[in-house]
Amino acid sequence: MARLLIKTAGLENRILELRLGVSRVGRDPGCEFCIEHPTVSSVHCEIALSNDGVYIRDCDSTNGTFVNGQPVMEAWLDAGHQVHLGDVELFVESTGANVAIPKFERERPAPPVVLPTGMVACSRHAQSQATYKCTNCLDVMCDGCVRVMRVRGGQPLFLCPKCSHKCERIQAEQPKKKKGFAGFLDTVKLKFSYSRENIKK
């Protein structure tokens, strides 16, 4: 992270560790970095840290802001630069912005329970058939668990009770009917009729 080290006697070795965004520097206790020194104004300057680097802007201070001995109203800072706020000297140690993105792992749903009928069971009611599945967390639920939101002049929305995302209805597969003996005879009859027609030709 970007850091500035104060080198002025009485304040030496104090570190200003910048955070992303704008920080105010001055004598005012309300500033992000309060420096008690008579040559520093109440709000002396602003120091901004972004992915582009560190930027300093003088806030109409009484004794001015200087970078490497030159008075500035606005300037980009690089590592190794000397900054003076009045008579207070700061050394720019680093200007990097470290952005840490926390790793987020979505909780995986428990494997579904299958009922004796072959259908998936509701995750909350083991004896009930699941009729809806969440499009976000993939949770499965029955009619009693799904949340219904009425929409004026439109179709109702079915929402997940866990994450409030949209749920889709689970399409039940129609079981295939087994052919009985009569159906078997019909198949044989059709095949036999087709063979006789071919012989006549």
PDB file of N, CA, C and O in Angstrom, residues 86-157:
ATOM      1  N   GLY A  86       4.240  23.076   4.462  1.00  0.00           N
ATOM      2  CA  GLY A  86       4.849  24.081   5.324  1.00  0.00           C
ATOM      3  C   GLY A  86       6.271  23.640   5.601  1.00  0.00           C
ATOM      4  O   GLY A  86       7.053  23.389   4.679  1.00  0.00           O
ATOM      5  N   ASP A  87       6.594  23.486   6.904  1.00  0.00           N
ATOM      6  CA  ASP A  87       7.938  23.033   7.277  1.00  0.00           C
ATOM      7  C   ASP A  87       8.001  21.538   7.591  1.00  0.00           C
ATOM      8  O   ASP A  87       9.042  21.035   8.040  1.00  0.00           O
ATOM      9  N   VAL A  88       6.902  20.845   7.383  1.00  0.00           N
ATOM     10  CA  VAL A  88       6.875  19.400   7.658  1.00  0.00           C
ATOM     11  C   VAL A  88       7.309  18.647   6.406  1.00  0.00           C
ATOM     12  O   VAL A  88       6.728  18.805   5.327  1.00  0.00           O
ATOM     13  N   GLU A  89       8.356  17.816   6.557  1.00  0.00           N
ATOM     14  CA  GLU A  89       8.901  17.062   5.427  1.00  0.00           C
ATOM     15  C   GLU A  89       8.390  15.623   5.448  1.00  0.00           C
ATOM     16  O   GLU A  89       8.405  14.963   6.491  1.00  0.00           O
ATOM     17  N   LEU A  90       7.928  15.175   4.267  1.00  0.00           N
ATOM     18  CA  LEU A  90       7.483  13.788   4.108  1.00  0.00           C
ATOM     19  C   LEU A  90       8.258  13.136   2.974  1.00  0.00           C
ATOM     20  O   LEU A  90       8.584  13.797   1.966  1.00  0.00           O
ATOM     21  N   PHE A  91       8.547  11.849   3.135  1.00  0.00           N
ATOM     22  CA  PHE A  91       9.238  11.079   2.101  1.00  0.00           C
ATOM     23  C   PHE A  91       8.279  10.030   1.550  1.00  0.00           C
ATOM     24  O   PHE A  91       7.657   9.275   2.312  1.00  0.00           O
ATOM     25  N   VAL A  92       8.111  10.001   0.218  1.00  0.00           N
ATOM     26  CA  VAL A  92       7.197   9.049  -0.414  1.00  0.00           C
ATOM     27  C   VAL A  92       7.910   7.704  -0.530  1.00  0.00           C
ATOM     28  O   VAL A  92       8.825   7.539  -1.345  1.00  0.00           O
ATOM     29  N   GLU A  93       7.503   6.739   0.293  1.00  0.00           N
ATOM     30  CA  GLU A  93       8.127   5.413   0.267  1.00  0.00           C
ATOM     31  C   GLU A  93       7.617   4.571  -0.897  1.00  0.00           C
ATOM     32  O   GLU A  93       8.382   3.901  -1.584  1.00  0.00           O
ATOM     33  N   SER A  94       6.299   4.569  -1.109  1.00  0.00           N
ATOM     34  CA  SER A  94       5.707   3.760  -2.172  1.00  0.00           C
ATOM     35  C   SER A  94       4.394   4.384  -2.597  1.00  0.00           C
ATOM     36  O   SER A  94       3.787   5.153  -1.850  1.00  0.00           O
ATOM     37  N   THR A  95       3.973   4.044  -3.824  1.00  0.00           N
ATOM     38  CA  THR A  95       2.719   4.612  -4.358  1.00  0.00           C
ATOM     39  C   THR A  95       1.780   3.530  -4.896  1.00  0.00           C
ATOM     40  O   THR A  95       0.801   3.837  -5.562  1.00  0.00           O
ATOM     41  N   GLY A  96       2.075   2.277  -4.617  1.00  0.00           N
ATOM     42  CA  GLY A  96       1.259   1.186  -5.146  1.00  0.00           C
ATOM     43  C   GLY A  96      -0.046   1.038  -4.398  1.00  0.00           C
ATOM     44  O   GLY A  96      -0.134   1.299  -3.200  1.00  0.00           O
ATOM     45  N   ALA A  97      -1.076   0.623  -5.130  1.00  0.00           N
ATOM     46  CA  ALA A  97      -2.389   0.369  -4.527  1.00  0.00           C
ATOM     47  C   ALA A  97      -2.653  -1.121  -4.597  1.00  0.00           C
ATOM     48  O   ALA A  97      -2.830  -1.680  -5.678  1.00  0.00           O
ATOM     49  N   ASN A  98      -2.677  -1.767  -3.448  1.00  0.00           N
ATOM     50  CA  ASN A  98      -2.961  -3.201  -3.399  1.00  0.00           C
ATOM     51  C   ASN A  98      -4.441  -3.403  -3.146  1.00  0.00           C
ATOM     52  O   ASN A  98      -4.947  -3.054  -2.079  1.00  0.00           O
ATOM     53  N   VAL A  99      -5.121  -3.957  -4.145  1.00  0.00           N
ATOM     54  CA  VAL A  99      -6.553  -4.215  -4.018  1.00  0.00           C
ATOM     55  C   VAL A  99      -6.751  -5.703  -3.783  1.00  0.00           C
ATOM     56  O   VAL A  99      -6.478  -6.527  -4.665  1.00  0.00           O
ATOM     57  N   ALA A 100      -7.169  -6.056  -2.581  1.00  0.00           N
ATOM     58  CA  ALA A 100      -7.384  -7.462  -2.235  1.00  0.00           C
ATOM     59  C   ALA A 100      -8.854  -7.809  -2.430  1.00  0.00           C
ATOM     60  O   ALA A 100      -9.733  -7.202  -1.825  1.00  0.00           O
ATOM     61  N   ILE A 101      -9.119  -8.778  -3.297  1.00  0.00           N
ATOM     62  CA  ILE A 101     -10.486  -9.228  -3.548  1.00  0.00           C
ATOM     63  C   ILE A 101     -10.702 -10.539  -2.802  1.00  0.00           C
ATOM     64  O   ILE A 101     -10.037 -11.539  -3.085  1.00  0.00           O
ATOM     65  N   PRO A 102     -11.583 -10.543  -1.819  1.00  0.00           N
ATOM     66  CA  PRO A 102     -11.794 -11.779  -1.059  1.00  0.00           C
ATOM     67  C   PRO A 102     -12.356 -12.888  -1.938  1.00  0.00           C
ATOM     68  O   PRO A 102     -13.172 -12.641  -2.814  1.00  0.00           O
ATOM     69  N   LYS A 103     -11.871 -14.099  -1.674  1.00  0.00           N
ATOM     70  CA  LYS A 103     -12.352 -15.243  -2.431  1.00  0.00           C
ATOM     71  C   LYS A 103     -13.714 -15.660  -1.892  1.00  0.00           C
ATOM     72  O   LYS A 103     -13.899 -15.821  -0.687  1.00  0.00           O
ATOM     73  N   PHE A 104     -14.657 -15.784  -2.804  1.00  0.00           N
ATOM     74  CA  PHE A 104     -16.020 -16.140  -2.395  1.00  0.00           C
ATOM     75  C   PHE A 104     -16.390 -17.462  -3.045  1.00  0.00           C
ATOM     76  O   PHE A 104     -16.322 -17.612  -4.253  1.00  0.00           O
ATOM     77  N   GLU A 105     -16.723 -18.398  -2.209  1.00  0.00           N
ATOM     78  CA  GLU A 105     -17.148 -19.703  -2.713  1.00  0.00           C
ATOM     79  C   GLU A 105     -18.616 -19.904  -2.367  1.00  0.00           C
ATOM     80  O   GLU A 105     -19.004 -19.814  -1.199  1.00  0.00           O
ATOM     81  N   ARG A 106     -19.401 -20.135  -3.400  1.00  0.00           N
ATOM     82  CA  ARG A 106     -20.822 -20.350  -3.176  1.00  0.00           C
ATOM     83  C   ARG A 106     -21.038 -21.727  -2.553  1.00  0.00           C
ATOM     84  O   ARG A 106     -20.430 -22.709  -2.962  1.00  0.00           O
ATOM     85  N   GLU A 107     -21.881 -21.751  -1.546  1.00  0.00           N
ATOM     86  CA  GLU A 107     -22.170 -23.007  -0.859  1.00  0.00           C
ATOM     87  C   GLU A 107     -22.842 -23.980  -1.821  1.00  0.00           C
ATOM     88  O   GLU A 107     -23.814 -23.644  -2.498  1.00  0.00           O
ATOM     89  N   ARG A 108     -22.276 -25.144  -1.891  1.00  0.00           N
ATOM     90  CA  ARG A 108     -22.839 -26.155  -2.787  1.00  0.00           C
ATOM     91  C   ARG A 108     -24.037 -26.836  -2.126  1.00  0.00           C
ATOM     92  O   ARG A 108     -23.977 -27.200  -0.944  1.00  0.00           O
ATOM     93  N   PRO A 109     -25.116 -26.996  -2.884  1.00  0.00           N
ATOM     94  CA  PRO A 109     -26.299 -27.645  -2.286  1.00  0.00           C
ATOM     95  C   PRO A 109     -26.037 -29.116  -2.014  1.00  0.00           C
ATOM     96  O   PRO A 109     -25.238 -29.767  -2.685  1.00  0.00           O
ATOM     97  N   ALA A 110     -26.721 -29.628  -1.000  1.00  0.00           N
ATOM     98  CA  ALA A 110     -26.590 -31.049  -0.678  1.00  0.00           C
ATOM     99  C   ALA A 110     -27.188 -31.871  -1.818  1.00  0.00           C
ATOM    100  O   ALA A 110     -28.080 -31.411  -2.527  1.00  0.00           O
ATOM    101  N   PRO A 111     -26.663 -33.085  -2.035  1.00  0.00           N
ATOM    102  CA  PRO A 111     -27.215 -33.908  -3.108  1.00  0.00           C
ATOM    103  C   PRO A 111     -28.698 -34.182  -2.874  1.00  0.00           C
ATOM    104  O   PRO A 111     -29.126 -34.367  -1.739  1.00  0.00           O
ATOM    105  N   PRO A 112     -29.501 -34.165  -3.927  1.00  0.00           N
ATOM    106  CA  PRO A 112     -30.949 -34.333  -3.759  1.00  0.00           C
ATOM    107  C   PRO A 112     -31.318 -35.735  -3.273  1.00  0.00           C
ATOM    108  O   PRO A 112     -30.634 -36.711  -3.556  1.00  0.00           O
ATOM    109  N   VAL A 113     -32.421 -35.781  -2.539  1.00  0.00           N
ATOM    110  CA  VAL A 113     -32.962 -37.053  -2.057  1.00  0.00           C
ATOM    111  C   VAL A 113     -34.021 -37.516  -3.058  1.00  0.00           C
ATOM    112  O   VAL A 113     -34.882 -36.738  -3.464  1.00  0.00           O
ATOM    113  N   VAL A 114     -33.945 -38.755  -3.459  1.00  0.00           N
ATOM    114  CA  VAL A 114     -34.875 -39.295  -4.440  1.00  0.00           C
ATOM    115  C   VAL A 114     -35.937 -40.132  -3.729  1.00  0.00           C
ATOM    116  O   VAL A 114     -35.627 -41.004  -2.909  1.00  0.00           O
ATOM    117  N   LEU A 115     -37.184 -39.814  -4.029  1.00  0.00           N
ATOM    118  CA  LEU A 115     -38.312 -40.537  -3.443  1.00  0.00           C
ATOM    119  C   LEU A 115     -38.467 -41.915  -4.097  1.00  0.00           C
ATOM    120  O   LEU A 115     -37.912 -42.155  -5.184  1.00  0.00           O
ATOM    121  N   PRO A 116     -39.212 -42.827  -3.454  1.00  0.00           N
ATOM    122  CA  PRO A 116     -39.443 -44.152  -4.063  1.00  0.00           C
ATOM    123  C   PRO A 116     -40.083 -44.063  -5.447  1.00  0.00           C
ATOM    124  O   PRO A 116     -39.940 -44.968  -6.264  1.00  0.00           O
ATOM    125  N   THR A 117     -40.788 -42.966  -5.706  1.00  0.00           N
ATOM    126  CA  THR A 117     -41.430 -42.800  -7.016  1.00  0.00           C
ATOM    127  C   THR A 117     -40.439 -42.425  -8.103  1.00  0.00           C
ATOM    128  O   THR A 117     -40.786 -42.349  -9.275  1.00  0.00           O
ATOM    129  N   GLY A 118     -39.171 -42.132  -7.688  1.00  0.00           N
ATOM    130  CA  GLY A 118     -38.165 -41.722  -8.650  1.00  0.00           C
ATOM    131  C   GLY A 118     -38.058 -40.216  -8.792  1.00  0.00           C
ATOM    132  O   GLY A 118     -37.188 -39.721  -9.511  1.00  0.00           O
ATOM    133  N   MET A 119     -38.924 -39.454  -8.120  1.00  0.00           N
ATOM    134  CA  MET A 119     -38.899 -37.999  -8.187  1.00  0.00           C
ATOM    135  C   MET A 119     -38.008 -37.443  -7.078  1.00  0.00           C
ATOM    136  O   MET A 119     -37.815 -38.078  -6.032  1.00  0.00           O
ATOM    137  N   VAL A 120     -37.475 -36.231  -7.283  1.00  0.00           N
ATOM    138  CA  VAL A 120     -36.608 -35.583  -6.289  1.00  0.00           C
ATOM    139  C   VAL A 120     -37.456 -35.033  -5.152  1.00  0.00           C
ATOM    140  O   VAL A 120     -38.523 -34.463  -5.383  1.00  0.00           O
ATOM    141  N   ALA A 121     -36.961 -35.180  -3.915  1.00  0.00           N
ATOM    142  CA  ALA A 121     -37.689 -34.703  -2.736  1.00  0.00           C
ATOM    143  C   ALA A 121     -37.332 -33.255  -2.432  1.00  0.00           C
ATOM    144  O   ALA A 121     -36.241 -32.785  -2.762  1.00  0.00           O
ATOM    145  N   CYS A 122     -38.247 -32.557  -1.799  1.00  0.00           N
ATOM    146  CA  CYS A 122     -38.019 -31.179  -1.337  1.00  0.00           C
ATOM    147  C   CYS A 122     -36.891 -31.195  -0.305  1.00  0.00           C
ATOM    148  O   CYS A 122     -36.815 -32.096   0.535  1.00  0.00           O
ATOM    149  N   SER A 123     -36.001 -30.186  -0.345  1.00  0.00           N
ATOM    150  CA  SER A 123     -34.862 -30.151   0.578  1.00  0.00           C
ATOM    151  C   SER A 123     -35.295 -29.897   2.019  1.00  0.00           C
ATOM    152  O   SER A 123     -34.529 -30.137   2.948  1.00  0.00           O
ATOM    153  N   ARG A 124     -36.540 -29.405   2.222  1.00  0.00           N
ATOM    154  CA  ARG A 124     -37.025 -29.122   3.568  1.00  0.00           C
ATOM    155  C   ARG A 124     -38.067 -30.135   4.048  1.00  0.00           C
ATOM    156  O   ARG A 124     -38.259 -30.299   5.243  1.00  0.00           O
ATOM    157  N   HIS A 125     -38.757 -30.741   3.122  1.00  0.00           N
ATOM    158  CA  HIS A 125     -39.793 -31.730   3.460  1.00  0.00           C
ATOM    159  C   HIS A 125     -39.467 -33.018   2.701  1.00  0.00           C
ATOM    160  O   HIS A 125     -39.792 -33.163   1.529  1.00  0.00           O
ATOM    161  N   ALA A 126     -38.808 -33.916   3.420  1.00  0.00           N
ATOM    162  CA  ALA A 126     -38.274 -35.119   2.775  1.00  0.00           C
ATOM    163  C   ALA A 126     -39.339 -36.000   2.143  1.00  0.00           C
ATOM    164  O   ALA A 126     -39.041 -36.783   1.240  1.00  0.00           O
ATOM    165  N   GLN A 127     -40.606 -35.878   2.605  1.00  0.00           N
ATOM    166  CA  GLN A 127     -41.660 -36.731   2.072  1.00  0.00           C
ATOM    167  C   GLN A 127     -42.415 -36.081   0.910  1.00  0.00           C
ATOM    168  O   GLN A 127     -43.287 -36.708   0.307  1.00  0.00           O
ATOM    169  N   SER A 128     -42.093 -34.815   0.617  1.00  0.00           N
ATOM    170  CA  SER A 128     -42.806 -34.089  -0.442  1.00  0.00           C
ATOM    171  C   SER A 128     -41.971 -34.010  -1.706  1.00  0.00           C
ATOM    172  O   SER A 128     -40.747 -33.879  -1.661  1.00  0.00           O
ATOM    173  N   GLN A 129     -42.640 -34.074  -2.836  1.00  0.00           N
ATOM    174  CA  GLN A 129     -41.958 -34.006  -4.132  1.00  0.00           C
ATOM    175  C   GLN A 129     -41.551 -32.569  -4.426  1.00  0.00           C
ATOM    176  O   GLN A 129     -42.327 -31.633  -4.229  1.00  0.00           O
ATOM    177  N   ALA A 130     -40.318 -32.372  -4.884  1.00  0.00           N
ATOM    178  CA  ALA A 130     -39.843 -31.044  -5.267  1.00  0.00           C
ATOM    179  C   ALA A 130     -40.484 -30.644  -6.591  1.00  0.00           C
ATOM    180  O   ALA A 130     -40.481 -31.419  -7.550  1.00  0.00           O
ATOM    181  N   THR A 131     -41.039 -29.445  -6.609  1.00  0.00           N
ATOM    182  CA  THR A 131     -41.717 -28.962  -7.822  1.00  0.00           C
ATOM    183  C   THR A 131     -41.052 -27.730  -8.420  1.00  0.00           C
ATOM    184  O   THR A 131     -41.370 -27.335  -9.537  1.00  0.00           O
ATOM    185  N   TYR A 132     -40.105 -27.112  -7.661  1.00  0.00           N
ATOM    186  CA  TYR A 132     -39.413 -25.921  -8.153  1.00  0.00           C
ATOM    187  C   TYR A 132     -37.912 -26.039  -7.863  1.00  0.00           C
ATOM    188  O   TYR A 132     -37.499 -26.670  -6.890  1.00  0.00           O
ATOM    189  N   LYS A 133     -37.116 -25.397  -8.729  1.00  0.00           N
ATOM    190  CA  LYS A 133     -35.657 -25.372  -8.556  1.00  0.00           C
ATOM    191  C   LYS A 133     -35.163 -23.945  -8.728  1.00  0.00           C
ATOM    192  O   LYS A 133     -35.524 -23.267  -9.689  1.00  0.00           O
ATOM    193  N   CYS A 134     -34.328 -23.471  -7.790  1.00  0.00           N
ATOM    194  CA  CYS A 134     -33.794 -22.110  -7.849  1.00  0.00           C
ATOM    195  C   CYS A 134     -32.743 -22.008  -8.952  1.00  0.00           C
ATOM    196  O   CYS A 134     -31.871 -22.881  -9.073  1.00  0.00           O
ATOM    197  N   THR A 135     -32.809 -20.941  -9.736  1.00  0.00           N
ATOM    198  CA  THR A 135     -31.849 -20.748 -10.835  1.00  0.00           C
ATOM    199  C   THR A 135     -30.507 -20.228 -10.330  1.00  0.00           C
ATOM    200  O   THR A 135     -29.533 -20.226 -11.077  1.00  0.00           O
ATOM    201  N   ASN A 136     -30.439 -19.820  -9.055  1.00  0.00           N
ATOM    202  CA  ASN A 136     -29.193 -19.271  -8.513  1.00  0.00           C
ATOM    203  C   ASN A 136     -28.469 -20.270  -7.607  1.00  0.00           C
ATOM    204  O   ASN A 136     -27.357 -20.686  -7.900  1.00  0.00           O
ATOM    205  N   CYS A 137     -29.104 -20.672  -6.502  1.00  0.00           N
ATOM    206  CA  CYS A 137     -28.445 -21.569  -5.550  1.00  0.00           C
ATOM    207  C   CYS A 137     -28.748 -23.041  -5.823  1.00  0.00           C
ATOM    208  O   CYS A 137     -28.219 -23.919  -5.145  1.00  0.00           O
ATOM    209  N   LEU A 138     -29.625 -23.310  -6.788  1.00  0.00           N
ATOM    210  CA  LEU A 138     -29.957 -24.669  -7.234  1.00  0.00           C
ATOM    211  C   LEU A 138     -30.706 -25.491  -6.180  1.00  0.00           C
ATOM    212  O   LEU A 138     -30.793 -26.711  -6.286  1.00  0.00           O
ATOM    213  N   ASP A 139     -31.237 -24.821  -5.175  1.00  0.00           N
ATOM    214  CA  ASP A 139     -32.033 -25.513  -4.161  1.00  0.00           C
ATOM    215  C   ASP A 139     -33.345 -25.995  -4.792  1.00  0.00           C
ATOM    216  O   ASP A 139     -33.882 -25.364  -5.698  1.00  0.00           O
ATOM    217  N   VAL A 140     -33.845 -27.146  -4.306  1.00  0.00           N
ATOM    218  CA  VAL A 140     -35.117 -27.671  -4.799  1.00  0.00           C
ATOM    219  C   VAL A 140     -36.140 -27.613  -3.688  1.00  0.00           C
ATOM    220  O   VAL A 140     -35.810 -27.786  -2.510  1.00  0.00           O
ATOM    221  N   MET A 141     -37.400 -27.343  -4.041  1.00  0.00           N
ATOM    222  CA  MET A 141     -38.431 -27.139  -3.022  1.00  0.00           C
ATOM    223  C   MET A 141     -39.795 -27.555  -3.541  1.00  0.00           C
ATOM    224  O   MET A 141     -40.004 -27.679  -4.751  1.00  0.00           O
ATOM    225  N   CYS A 142     -40.718 -27.708  -2.596  1.00  0.00           N
ATOM    226  CA  CYS A 142     -42.087 -28.089  -2.949  1.00  0.00           C
ATOM    227  C   CYS A 142     -42.950 -26.835  -3.062  1.00  0.00           C
ATOM    228  O   CYS A 142     -42.488 -25.718  -2.826  1.00  0.00           O
ATOM    229  N   ASP A 143     -44.233 -27.024  -3.389  1.00  0.00           N
ATOM    230  CA  ASP A 143     -45.155 -25.900  -3.533  1.00  0.00           C
ATOM    231  C   ASP A 143     -45.282 -25.099  -2.240  1.00  0.00           C
ATOM    232  O   ASP A 143     -45.489 -23.880  -2.273  1.00  0.00           O
ATOM    233  N   GLY A 144     -45.164 -25.772  -1.100  1.00  0.00           N
ATOM    234  CA  GLY A 144     -45.320 -25.085   0.176  1.00  0.00           C
ATOM    235  C   GLY A 144     -44.118 -24.234   0.558  1.00  0.00           C
ATOM    236  O   GLY A 144     -44.240 -23.353   1.406  1.00  0.00           O
ATOM    237  N   CYS A 145     -42.965 -24.491  -0.035  1.00  0.00           N
ATOM    238  CA  CYS A 145     -41.750 -23.748   0.322  1.00  0.00           C
ATOM    239  C   CYS A 145     -41.493 -22.552  -0.589  1.00  0.00           C
ATOM    240  O   CYS A 145     -40.946 -21.545  -0.153  1.00  0.00           O
ATOM    241  N   VAL A 146     -41.849 -22.662  -1.862  1.00  0.00           N
ATOM    242  CA  VAL A 146     -41.549 -21.597  -2.810  1.00  0.00           C
ATOM    243  C   VAL A 146     -42.323 -20.332  -2.444  1.00  0.00           C
ATOM    244  O   VAL A 146     -43.465 -20.397  -1.978  1.00  0.00           O
ATOM    245  N   ARG A 147     -41.708 -19.167  -2.611  1.00  0.00           N
ATOM    246  CA  ARG A 147     -42.349 -17.886  -2.314  1.00  0.00           C
ATOM    247  C   ARG A 147     -42.994 -17.343  -3.591  1.00  0.00           C
ATOM    248  O   ARG A 147     -42.342 -17.289  -4.633  1.00  0.00           O
ATOM    249  N   VAL A 148     -44.241 -16.950  -3.495  1.00  0.00           N
ATOM    250  CA  VAL A 148     -44.975 -16.445  -4.657  1.00  0.00           C
ATOM    251  C   VAL A 148     -45.136 -14.933  -4.531  1.00  0.00           C
ATOM    252  O   VAL A 148     -45.645 -14.448  -3.513  1.00  0.00           O
ATOM    253  N   MET A 149     -44.652 -14.195  -5.543  1.00  0.00           N
ATOM    254  CA  MET A 149     -44.815 -12.747  -5.550  1.00  0.00           C
ATOM    255  C   MET A 149     -45.788 -12.374  -6.661  1.00  0.00           C
ATOM    256  O   MET A 149     -45.534 -12.651  -7.834  1.00  0.00           O
ATOM    257  N   ARG A 150     -46.897 -11.778  -6.262  1.00  0.00           N
ATOM    258  CA  ARG A 150     -47.913 -11.390  -7.236  1.00  0.00           C
ATOM    259  C   ARG A 150     -47.478 -10.136  -7.982  1.00  0.00           C
ATOM    260  O   ARG A 150     -46.951  -9.199  -7.383  1.00  0.00           O
ATOM    261  N   VAL A 151     -47.680 -10.142  -9.294  1.00  0.00           N
ATOM    262  CA  VAL A 151     -47.346  -8.993 -10.138  1.00  0.00           C
ATOM    263  C   VAL A 151     -48.626  -8.496 -10.789  1.00  0.00           C
ATOM    264  O   VAL A 151     -49.346  -9.271 -11.426  1.00  0.00           O
ATOM    265  N   ARG A 152     -48.907  -7.204 -10.622  1.00  0.00           N
ATOM    266  CA  ARG A 152     -50.148  -6.653 -11.169  1.00  0.00           C
ATOM    267  C   ARG A 152     -50.107  -6.720 -12.694  1.00  0.00           C
ATOM    268  O   ARG A 152     -49.190  -6.233 -13.333  1.00  0.00           O
ATOM    269  N   GLY A 153     -51.138  -7.348 -13.247  1.00  0.00           N
ATOM    270  CA  GLY A 153     -51.253  -7.435 -14.698  1.00  0.00           C
ATOM    271  C   GLY A 153     -50.288  -8.403 -15.355  1.00  0.00           C
ATOM    272  O   GLY A 153     -50.068  -8.349 -16.559  1.00  0.00           O
ATOM    273  N   GLY A 154     -49.665  -9.301 -14.578  1.00  0.00           N
ATOM    274  CA  GLY A 154     -48.717 -10.249 -15.157  1.00  0.00           C
ATOM    275  C   GLY A 154     -48.720 -11.568 -14.421  1.00  0.00           C
ATOM    276  O   GLY A 154     -49.486 -11.786 -13.479  1.00  0.00           O
ATOM    277  N   GLN A 155     -47.860 -12.456 -14.857  1.00  0.00           N
ATOM    278  CA  GLN A 155     -47.757 -13.768 -14.230  1.00  0.00           C
ATOM    279  C   GLN A 155     -47.034 -13.648 -12.895  1.00  0.00           C
ATOM    280  O   GLN A 155     -46.118 -12.828 -12.736  1.00  0.00           O
ATOM    281  N   PRO A 156     -47.417 -14.438 -11.890  1.00  0.00           N
ATOM    282  CA  PRO A 156     -46.726 -14.380 -10.593  1.00  0.00           C
ATOM    283  C   PRO A 156     -45.289 -14.870 -10.721  1.00  0.00           C
ATOM    284  O   PRO A 156     -44.971 -15.693 -11.584  1.00  0.00           O
ATOM    285  N   LEU A 157     -44.428 -14.352  -9.847  1.00  0.00           N
ATOM    286  CA  LEU A 157     -43.032 -14.782  -9.811  1.00  0.00           C
ATOM    287  C   LEU A 157     -42.854 -15.769  -8.665  1.00  0.00           C
ATOM    288  O   LEU A 157     -43.393 -15.572  -7.574  1.00  0.00           O
TER     289      LEU A 157
END
